[in-house]
Amino acid sequence: MKKKFSQVESAAEEPRVLCIIQDTTNSKTVNERVTLNLPASTPLKRLFEDVASKVGYVNGTFDLVWGNGDNVTDTTPIDQNSDKTILDAGFEPGKKNFLHLTDKDGEQPHMMPEESSTTDDSAQDRFIGPLPREGSVGCTNDYVSQSYSYSSVLSKSETGYVGLVNQAMTCYLNSLLQTLFMTPEFRNALYKWEFEESEEDPVTSIPYQLQRLFVLLQTSKKRAIETTDVTRSFGWDSSEAWQQHDVQELCRVMFDALEQKWKQTEQADLINQLYQGKLKDYVRCLECGYEGWRIDTYLDIPLVIRPYGSNQAFASVEEALHAFIQPEILDGPNQYFCERCKKKCDARKGLRFLHFPYLLTLQLKRFDFDYTTMHRIKLNDRMTFPEELDMSVFIDVEDEKSPQTESCTDSGAENEGSCHSDQMSNDFSNDDGVDEGICLESNSAAERISKAGSEKSSLLYELFSVMVHSGSAAGGHYYACIKSFSDDQWYSFNDQHVSKITQDDIKKTYGGSSGSRGYYSSAFASSTNAYMLIYRLKDPTRNAKFLEAHEYPEHIKQLVQKERELEEQEKRQREIERNTCKIKLFCMHPTKQIMMENKLEVHKDRTLKEAVEIAYKLMDLEEAVPLDCCRLVKYDEFHDYLERSYEGEEDTPMGLLLGGVKSTYMFDLLLETRRPDQIFQCYKPGEVMVKVHVVDLKTESVAPPISVRAYLNQTVSEFKQLISKATHLPAETMRVVLERCYNDLRLLNVSSKTLKAEGFFRSNKVFIESSESLDRHVAYTDSHLWKLLDRHANTIRLYVSLPEQSPGSQFRRAVYQKSSGDSGNLDEACERVKGPVGNMKSVEAILEESTEKLKSLSLQQQQEGDNGDSSKSTEASDFENIESPLNEIDSSTSAENRELENQIQISDPENLQSEERSDSDVNNDRSTSSVDSDILSSSHSSDTLCNVDNAPLPLANGLDSHGITSSRRSKANQGKKETWDTAEEDSGTDSEYDESGKSRGEAQYMYFKSEPYTADEGSGEGQKWLMVHVDKRITLSAFKQHLEPFVGVPSSHFKVFRVYASNQEFESVRLNETLSSFSDDNKITIRLGRALKKGEYRVKVYQLLVNEPEPCKFLLDAVFAKGMTVRQSKEELLPQLREQCGLDLTIDRFRLRKKTWKNPGTVFLDYHIYEEDINISSNWEVFLEILDGVEKMKSMSQLAVLSRRWRPSEMKLDSFQEVVLESSSVEELKEKLSEISGIPLENIEFAKGRGTFPCDISILEIHQDLDWNPKVSTLNVWPLYICDDGAVIFYRDKTEELMELTDEQRNELMKKESSRLQKTGHRVTYSPRKEKALKIYLDGAPNKDLTQD
């Protein structure tokens, strides 16, 4: 045994190597880390054994390779059989050595059988304490490690004891539960209690769940078990697992909960019998000997580590116990009023132990409060504690002999000047007053002495549990060192890790510096120390042993059997899981035509035929297709590619087909279906899949895809023949277009080229067209086919929610009524304007002839100004001359509709001119006439607009839709390859108009179709929706113009909000950007409100209330413009303030000033101009400050500071007062402060406030914490740096003395300040972390609190 001790000591002295191993064999474990802290002399062979033990793999079935450092490029596995030490192999002591655990020879590691246990657990013996644990999540951020691998909890520790899994921050709970489990008297008593299921729900029964947990700790074969059932019985949810609490507090709350649950049972008084002691709290008059006292009970004794006001800690537990019962003399102002003497006298106040419990709990008060820093601290001083503790010396019967002792319940005597009242655990004291007022003279002194003597002779206690805390006052980690009464061996219970330790390891928990601790010495040596000690009375007549299996009560035997069966069932389930292939399964439903997705779970020994049956039922195809019309094929969902089919392998096991059981597969499975009259196609490896879309130029439609299998070495000519067979279209006139990637449309016109050379891959998409049209002879990029495919690729579907007051439905209704019965005429009209397919000249000729007429129309409209009716009639007559195909329909449009259109134009007369815009004004490189633009972009006409390059687009639902097509290119640009980079560069402004008032929204991509849409339930009653198909290269500005008829106001008077998945709405304001960020089925909400013009900015206005608890209050949103003066913006704000905020102000009664977060800054003067004197940006924020009098700020050279007087004699702060300085002189500041306060100039002291306005600070800290009276002559230098308005200055009279506070006053002030600062949201320096109260809910729910805590 000694030899082993010396080995442990020498191992602790040598350098240690920290190894961090990442398991890369499994996607579920790739984010987990296993940490080992090994002596440098450890052989490589032992390293592999330790890793295997930690992760639960069979040694020899995995490799380790370097993951960092100089060896990172070396992928050669580390030699497992080498005799080298880890130091010789290149591991570095004192640094993190990263290793990757990988498959060996391409096979995944084998899991360790559950029955086998590790041969040696000394790897865990080497370091006791808060090593980074792969099995838990640390209790605070300082101790966080990765979540544990389930495999590591499958095999039981060699010690025979089972650990507890840390839920997140439940290490304190685990430590207490293991201690109670290792207490024979508590465990045996718990086993004797029988749960009655008829009386209580087992889920909420705390004793029953503890019973279950103890049975599992005693019988489970796992390394660690969960505590979630226990915490659920406490009424806790998952959030409680992330709250760390004090283990002593938990002990008291849990004991109280058990007492409540055990009422009227045999165990009703169990806690008191085992843990409760008694003491007397007395005050004795030193003149007459009169003594007042009361008897209190306790469950633990709190021992002070360091006496109040002292820097020296008690050296031992015995010393702290003596100090605990050391009486205090009450004299001077603390004299005690004696009832017998009828006056204040000197007295002795103290505590006497009357009875010690069977199980003695000592709490070492390591958590304290530092009044100098106002922070909670942890005392890490060394305090020794013995293995055997003689408590007889702490029972003193001398004072019992005094005949003058009398009972007294004088509350003043009990409470006045008590130095121990804050140390005692009185929560469990009897409140019924039974022990109070008992006169000791009724008992004979001899009896008392005899009883006390017998107590003293049998008060030897042995230590059996040390609960250790590692960390700081802010948080840390608990674990328990417990001695087993079965073999007197000490064990460390560190969450799921249980290992043997020695008496030397116990001594390391004394605290203070304990010599070298290797790699972690600096981090843990001084902060790891004992926090709670539990001793058991050495009494052979009472000391119990753990119940043997044959001694269990019948209900425990049944519970053991039940838990064993559950564990066996879980083990069988894990075995099945280990041999189950889990792979993604897809299926295109034969009738619904939707792609379904599920997870196929099939045992590796099941055949392909059986797997098809399972998949068939999983996809619920019984009603849709017979089983023999289904098969499984290998599928790549990402590329939508059928890799291969499995002909003739129906009886092959799935394990072989899929390449074994893996956590993730690089491919998927598709359940393919066929009609009974079809046969399945054979898919061979090496083939590529092609989805063929047939294009019809006449109807401008693109058909759904037909799947074709091809080979990469086929030529384009051969590929056309293949498609011809599949589609029954002639190969001679066939044009094939490959979509290589998004929007990359390539015409395959070289017949001899192979598909591989053309860029075909696993899965491909092609469009084919085989008509005899003249479009075949047009240059590809000018062809109708290319334009149609380009539009098809870029069109998205959007759902637009219209504002309730929009006239959209009324507008649509009028149009619908006319178009519904006239659809045939509409088609005829479209055909008339089309003429023969491909005849572009007729349309262009029409447009050229009408150019001059429409120019004169523009002039006429400008001259007539607001006369909307005449404009409309003239426009109509011009359209007649152009032979509009829709004249008949348009002329018969209801008068109601015409009035609406006129209202739209008249509502914004100034906007009329800007509506008459041309592409040439936006981009001079495109010589498109204004006439084209008027025809193509007029948002107010309900006419069908025809594409001037090719045929007009047929419109769904007649006049309801607006089909806007791209404008024609000028003759100068004909023949050139068309590009899409024609949108104007983003200037960074949010304006809809450029300097000349022209719209930025016009671009080539004007395709727009809309139809009414009925939204799902819950989208709002009466809500109007549009389903819009639009080219996403259109600008937001143009998109808004097309929505104008449906919203009922010009585009500058409504806003567009994009709706995200979480139903959050964000405004789209950059009108010159395209809709490229939108995708299919996105939702858009339209809200009424003025949109920004060029040079305008939306501004949030907040009111500055310097003397209110919340100094920053939101008022309204406003619009400020570039070039506007501050006074002009104030004038615009006045009516808004009156209407929206109820503030009736005059223009000279308020000011605007800069806002930075919550801090007030530069005061804006009336003559300042935005963008010239004041920088302004999108979503800008400003403060509005109401003035008490005339504005004092007249010039930028002045400086406005906010001053606040501190009155130390009254411990209070005055309100803020503004001080305006003409310069940055400290002398001037002092003079102004002297003027407003009346303090003599020479007595003024000032300090700059810290943090965010209003720079709140506790009045307990302000006098000493601020940098008072800095030695500077100007304010704009270090350490002040006051260069802008709004700085906070505290000032005081240096001759004014600080008020002296009693402890009570200080505590009261501290509570008030804490409450005040927390309400204002400012940092409370002496309460860094607000802790959630620890409660156990006896009814299993947190809505009722029956716990005394």
GROMACS .gro file of C-alpha atoms in nm, residues 170-467:
model
  298
  170THR     CA    1  -2.613   1.987  -1.121
  171CYS     CA    2  -2.278   1.882  -0.978
  172TYR     CA    3  -2.391   2.018  -0.638
  173LEU     CA    4  -2.693   1.783  -0.649
  174ASN     CA    5  -2.480   1.484  -0.753
  175SER     CA    6  -2.242   1.539  -0.461
  176LEU     CA    7  -2.524   1.543  -0.206
  177LEU     CA    8  -2.705   1.243  -0.358
  178GLN     CA    9  -2.389   1.029  -0.353
  179THR     CA   10  -2.327   1.126   0.010
  180LEU     CA   11  -2.680   1.027   0.112
  181PHE     CA   12  -2.647   0.703  -0.085
  182MET     CA   13  -2.322   0.623   0.098
  183THR     CA   14  -2.487   0.688   0.439
  184PRO     CA   15  -2.609   0.342   0.559
  185GLU     CA   16  -2.866   0.476   0.804
  186PHE     CA   17  -3.028   0.704   0.546
  187ARG     CA   18  -3.025   0.445   0.266
  188ASN     CA   19  -3.167   0.170   0.485
  189ALA     CA   20  -3.443   0.395   0.619
  190LEU     CA   21  -3.532   0.507   0.266
  191TYR     CA   22  -3.557   0.142   0.154
  192LYS     CA   23  -3.796   0.063   0.442
  193TRP     CA   24  -4.040   0.330   0.322
  194GLU     CA   25  -4.298   0.184   0.084
  195PHE     CA   26  -4.452   0.383  -0.197
  196GLU     CA   27  -4.830   0.362  -0.237
  197GLU     CA   28  -4.908   0.428  -0.603
  198SER     CA   29  -5.277   0.468  -0.527
  199GLU     CA   30  -5.203   0.769  -0.304
  200GLU     CA   31  -4.947   0.960  -0.514
  201ASP     CA   32  -4.814   1.002  -0.866
  202PRO     CA   33  -4.472   0.826  -0.886
  203VAL     CA   34  -4.339   1.105  -1.108
  204THR     CA   35  -4.382   1.369  -0.835
  205SER     CA   36  -4.291   1.150  -0.537
  206ILE     CA   37  -3.948   1.262  -0.415
  207PRO     CA   38  -3.886   0.962  -0.178
  208TYR     CA   39  -3.986   0.714  -0.449
  209GLN     CA   40  -3.759   0.870  -0.712
  210LEU     CA   41  -3.473   0.876  -0.457
  211GLN     CA   42  -3.546   0.510  -0.387
  212ARG     CA   43  -3.528   0.429  -0.758
  213LEU     CA   44  -3.205   0.625  -0.795
  214PHE     CA   45  -3.042   0.443  -0.499
  215VAL     CA   46  -3.149   0.105  -0.640
  216LEU     CA   47  -2.989   0.195  -0.973
  217LEU     CA   48  -2.673   0.321  -0.802
  218GLN     CA   49  -2.654  -0.015  -0.629
  219THR     CA   50  -2.743  -0.252  -0.913
  220SER     CA   51  -2.683  -0.080  -1.249
  221LYS     CA   52  -2.410  -0.205  -1.482
  222LYS     CA   53  -2.366   0.140  -1.633
  223ARG     CA   54  -2.080   0.375  -1.555
  224ALA     CA   55  -2.324   0.657  -1.473
  225ILE     CA   56  -2.700   0.711  -1.453
  226GLU     CA   57  -2.924   1.012  -1.507
  227THR     CA   58  -3.083   1.222  -1.231
  228THR     CA   59  -3.357   1.373  -1.447
  229ASP     CA   60  -3.633   1.168  -1.279
  230VAL     CA   61  -3.526   1.300  -0.937
  231THR     CA   62  -3.516   1.662  -1.049
  232ARG     CA   63  -3.853   1.617  -1.221
  233SER     CA   64  -3.998   1.506  -0.886
  234PHE     CA   65  -3.862   1.833  -0.740
  235GLY     CA   66  -4.089   2.018  -0.987
  236TRP     CA   67  -3.788   2.143  -1.184
  237ASP     CA   68  -3.783   2.195  -1.559
  238SER     CA   69  -3.479   2.181  -1.787
  239SER     CA   70  -3.387   2.544  -1.708
  240GLU     CA   71  -3.313   2.449  -1.346
  241ALA     CA   72  -3.029   2.229  -1.471
  242TRP     CA   73  -2.853   2.550  -1.580
  243GLN     CA   74  -2.880   2.711  -1.235
  244GLN     CA   75  -2.598   2.643  -0.992
  245HIS     CA   76  -2.684   2.644  -0.623
  246ASP     CA   77  -2.514   2.599  -0.290
  247VAL     CA   78  -2.491   2.236  -0.179
  248GLN     CA   79  -2.565   2.326   0.185
  249GLU     CA   80  -2.875   2.519   0.078
  250LEU     CA   81  -2.991   2.219  -0.128
  251CYS     CA   82  -2.934   1.988   0.170
  252ARG     CA   83  -3.164   2.194   0.393
  253VAL     CA   84  -3.435   2.243   0.127
  254MET     CA   85  -3.434   1.874   0.032
  255PHE     CA   86  -3.449   1.757   0.395
  256ASP     CA   87  -3.746   1.986   0.454
  257ALA     CA   88  -3.921   1.849   0.144
  258LEU     CA   89  -3.862   1.490   0.262
  259GLU     CA   90  -4.003   1.573   0.606
  260GLN     CA   91  -4.315   1.712   0.441
  261LYS     CA   92  -4.354   1.399   0.226
  262TRP     CA   93  -4.292   1.160   0.517
  263LYS     CA   94  -4.555   1.302   0.752
  264GLN     CA   95  -4.760   1.029   0.925
  265THR     CA   96  -4.508   0.762   0.823
  266GLU     CA   97  -4.245   0.565   1.010
  267GLN     CA   98  -3.981   0.798   0.860
  268ALA     CA   99  -4.154   1.118   0.980
  269ASP     CA  100  -3.877   1.201   1.227
  270LEU     CA  101  -3.587   1.041   1.035
  271ILE     CA  102  -3.410   1.369   0.943
  272ASN     CA  103  -3.424   1.495   1.302
  273GLN     CA  104  -3.305   1.159   1.442
  274LEU     CA  105  -3.003   1.153   1.212
  275TYR     CA  106  -2.904   1.517   1.155
  276GLN     CA  107  -3.060   1.742   1.422
  277GLY     CA  108  -2.870   1.880   1.720
  278LYS     CA  109  -2.958   2.133   1.993
  279LEU     CA  110  -2.783   2.438   2.130
  280LYS     CA  111  -2.862   2.709   2.379
  281ASP     CA  112  -2.844   3.078   2.291
  282TYR     CA  113  -2.791   3.263   2.623
  283VAL     CA  114  -2.722   3.607   2.772
  284ARG     CA  115  -2.592   3.617   3.133
  285CYS     CA  116  -2.577   3.931   3.343
  286LEU     CA  117  -2.227   3.972   3.489
  287GLU     CA  118  -2.358   4.161   3.796
  288CYS     CA  119  -2.635   3.936   3.928
  289GLY     CA  120  -2.579   3.618   3.727
  290TYR     CA  121  -2.930   3.624   3.578
  291GLU     CA  122  -2.943   3.436   3.249
  292GLY     CA  123  -3.194   3.459   2.967
  293TRP     CA  124  -3.185   3.182   2.706
  294ARG     CA  125  -3.362   2.985   2.440
  295ILE     CA  126  -3.300   2.644   2.283
  296ASP     CA  127  -3.250   2.620   1.909
  297THR     CA  128  -3.217   2.318   1.683
  298TYR     CA  129  -2.973   2.291   1.396
  299LEU     CA  130  -2.903   2.059   1.104
  300ASP     CA  131  -2.553   2.188   1.035
  301ILE     CA  132  -2.296   2.403   1.210
  302PRO     CA  133  -2.165   2.694   1.003
  303LEU     CA  134  -1.798   2.759   1.081
  304VAL     CA  135  -1.633   3.090   0.998
  305ILE     CA  136  -1.311   3.054   0.798
  306ARG     CA  137  -1.179   3.400   0.880
  307PRO     CA  138  -1.308   3.614   1.172
  308TYR     CA  139  -1.473   3.943   1.073
  309GLY     CA  140  -1.214   4.216   1.023
  310SER     CA  141  -0.921   3.973   1.047
  311ASN     CA  142  -0.675   3.872   0.774
  312GLN     CA  143  -0.582   3.554   0.959
  313ALA     CA  144  -0.794   3.242   0.909
  314PHE     CA  145  -0.859   2.976   1.167
  315ALA     CA  146  -0.607   2.697   1.126
  316SER     CA  147  -0.842   2.406   1.191
  317VAL     CA  148  -1.205   2.301   1.234
  318GLU     CA  149  -1.145   2.259   1.608
  319GLU     CA  150  -1.025   2.619   1.634
  320ALA     CA  151  -1.333   2.741   1.441
  321LEU     CA  152  -1.563   2.537   1.671
  322HIS     CA  153  -1.404   2.696   1.979
  323ALA     CA  154  -1.459   3.037   1.823
  324PHE     CA  155  -1.821   2.943   1.749
  325ILE     CA  156  -1.901   2.893   2.120
  326GLN     CA  157  -1.669   3.168   2.246
  327PRO     CA  158  -1.894   3.411   2.439
  328GLU     CA  159  -1.900   3.784   2.363
  329ILE     CA  160  -1.896   4.054   2.632
  330LEU     CA  161  -2.172   4.312   2.594
  331ASP     CA  162  -2.045   4.637   2.745
  332GLY     CA  163  -2.037   5.009   2.670
  333PRO     CA  164  -2.311   5.106   2.424
  334ASN     CA  165  -2.395   4.736   2.377
  335GLN     CA  166  -2.488   4.676   2.744
  336TYR     CA  167  -2.771   4.435   2.817
  337PHE     CA  168  -3.086   4.541   3.008
  338CYS     CA  169  -3.113   4.296   3.296
  339GLU     CA  170  -3.467   4.216   3.414
  340ARG     CA  171  -3.346   4.140   3.766
  341CYS     CA  172  -3.121   4.445   3.805
  342LYS     CA  173  -3.371   4.669   3.620
  343LYS     CA  174  -3.086   4.847   3.445
  344LYS     CA  175  -2.833   4.806   3.167
  345CYS     CA  176  -2.543   4.588   3.278
  346ASP     CA  177  -2.238   4.423   3.131
  347ALA     CA  178  -2.331   4.075   3.012
  348ARG     CA  179  -2.191   3.767   2.845
  349LYS     CA  180  -2.365   3.642   2.531
  350GLY     CA  181  -2.290   3.312   2.363
  351LEU     CA  182  -2.391   2.967   2.244
  352ARG     CA  183  -2.366   2.628   2.416
  353PHE     CA  184  -2.405   2.290   2.249
  354LEU     CA  185  -2.658   2.078   2.438
  355HIS     CA  186  -2.678   1.783   2.198
  356PHE     CA  187  -2.485   1.669   1.893
  357PRO     CA  188  -2.661   1.472   1.616
  358TYR     CA  189  -2.572   1.122   1.504
  359LEU     CA  190  -2.459   1.260   1.167
  360LEU     CA  191  -2.274   1.588   1.224
  361THR     CA  192  -2.264   1.832   0.931
  362LEU     CA  193  -2.009   2.114   0.934
  363GLN     CA  194  -2.034   2.390   0.674
  364LEU     CA  195  -1.709   2.580   0.614
  365LYS     CA  196  -1.824   2.935   0.530
  366ARG     CA  197  -1.591   2.995   0.239
  367PHE     CA  198  -1.822   3.243   0.069
  368ASP     CA  199  -1.807   3.592   0.217
  369PHE     CA  200  -1.871   3.956   0.126
  370ASP     CA  201  -1.588   4.205   0.089
  371TYR     CA  202  -1.713   4.547   0.201
  372THR     CA  203  -1.412   4.726   0.057
  373THR     CA  204  -1.473   4.605  -0.298
  374MET     CA  205  -1.846   4.540  -0.246
  375HIS     CA  206  -1.803   4.200  -0.409
  376ARG     CA  207  -1.884   3.845  -0.306
  377ILE     CA  208  -1.562   3.652  -0.258
  378LYS     CA  209  -1.445   3.301  -0.182
  379LEU     CA  210  -1.197   3.239   0.101
  380ASN     CA  211  -0.944   2.979  -0.008
  381ASP     CA  212  -0.748   2.979   0.322
  382ARG     CA  213  -0.615   2.652   0.457
  383MET     CA  214  -0.832   2.489   0.725
  384THR     CA  215  -0.748   2.139   0.842
  385PHE     CA  216  -1.003   1.888   0.964
  386PRO     CA  217  -0.934   1.559   1.145
  387GLU     CA  218  -1.035   1.213   1.038
  388GLU     CA  219  -1.171   1.165   1.389
  389LEU     CA  220  -1.326   1.459   1.572
  390ASP     CA  221  -1.383   1.457   1.947
  391MET     CA  222  -1.683   1.683   2.016
  392SER     CA  223  -1.691   1.618   2.394
  393VAL     CA  224  -1.472   1.922   2.456
  394PHE     CA  225  -1.744   2.147   2.313
  395ILE     CA  226  -2.016   2.051   2.563
  396ASP     CA  227  -1.966   2.268   2.873
  397VAL     CA  228  -2.179   2.207   3.184
  398GLU     CA  229  -2.012   2.459   3.419
  399ASP     CA  230  -2.274   2.726   3.373
  400GLU     CA  231  -2.550   2.474   3.438
  401LYS     CA  232  -2.450   2.453   3.806
  402SER     CA  233  -2.541   2.816   3.881
  403PRO     CA  234  -2.854   2.835   4.100
  404GLN     CA  235  -2.920   3.187   3.972
  405THR     CA  236  -2.993   3.070   3.617
  406GLU     CA  237  -3.347   3.157   3.520
  407SER     CA  238  -3.547   3.136   3.206
  408CYS     CA  239  -3.598   3.445   2.998
  409THR     CA  240  -3.755   3.510   2.666
  410ASP     CA  241  -3.652   3.874   2.655
  411SER     CA  242  -3.642   3.939   2.282
  412GLY     CA  243  -3.427   4.243   2.335
  413ALA     CA  244  -3.167   4.039   2.517
  414GLU     CA  245  -3.175   3.770   2.253
  415ASN     CA  246  -3.140   3.994   1.956
  416GLU     CA  247  -2.929   4.284   2.073
  417GLY     CA  248  -2.566   4.271   1.970
  418SER     CA  249  -2.574   3.907   1.867
  419CYS     CA  250  -2.267   3.815   1.666
  420HIS     CA  251  -2.382   3.462   1.589
  421SER     CA  252  -2.733   3.517   1.465
  422ASP     CA  253  -2.615   3.540   1.105
  423GLN     CA  254  -2.425   3.214   1.128
  424MET     CA  255  -2.692   2.978   1.249
  425SER     CA  256  -2.917   2.757   1.043
  426ASN     CA  257  -3.240   2.828   1.226
  427ASP     CA  258  -3.475   2.738   0.944
  428PHE     CA  259  -3.564   2.411   1.112
  429SER     CA  260  -3.593   2.535   1.470
  430ASN     CA  261  -3.916   2.463   1.651
  431ASP     CA  262  -4.146   2.761   1.633
  432ASP     CA  263  -4.401   2.631   1.879
  433GLY     CA  264  -4.206   2.760   2.176
  434VAL     CA  265  -4.182   2.420   2.346
  435ASP     CA  266  -3.812   2.463   2.422
  436GLU     CA  267  -3.840   2.824   2.528
  437GLY     CA  268  -3.894   2.929   2.889
  438ILE     CA  269  -3.798   2.592   3.043
  439CYS     CA  270  -3.663   2.654   3.392
  440LEU     CA  271  -3.355   2.442   3.447
  441GLU     CA  272  -3.401   2.459   3.826
  442SER     CA  273  -3.682   2.205   3.791
  443ASN     CA  274  -3.419   1.940   3.713
  444SER     CA  275  -3.157   1.839   3.963
  445ALA     CA  276  -2.802   1.948   3.895
  446ALA     CA  277  -2.682   1.592   3.952
  447GLU     CA  278  -2.906   1.461   3.676
  448ARG     CA  279  -2.785   1.723   3.440
  449ILE     CA  280  -2.418   1.658   3.514
  450SER     CA  281  -2.466   1.284   3.485
  451LYS     CA  282  -2.640   1.319   3.149
  452ALA     CA  283  -2.378   1.560   3.021
  453GLY     CA  284  -2.100   1.331   3.137
  454SER     CA  285  -2.241   1.038   2.945
  455GLU     CA  286  -2.274   1.261   2.638
  456LYS     CA  287  -1.911   1.366   2.667
  457SER     CA  288  -1.781   1.013   2.694
  458SER     CA  289  -1.934   0.905   2.360
  459LEU     CA  290  -1.879   1.198   2.126
  460LEU     CA  291  -1.607   1.066   1.897
  461TYR     CA  292  -1.698   1.125   1.532
  462GLU     CA  293  -1.539   0.979   1.219
  463LEU     CA  294  -1.522   1.170   0.888
  464PHE     CA  295  -1.690   0.997   0.593
  465SER     CA  296  -1.784   1.269   0.342
  466VAL     CA  297  -1.606   1.580   0.215
  467MET     CA  298  -1.794   1.791  -0.037
   0.00000   0.00000   0.00000
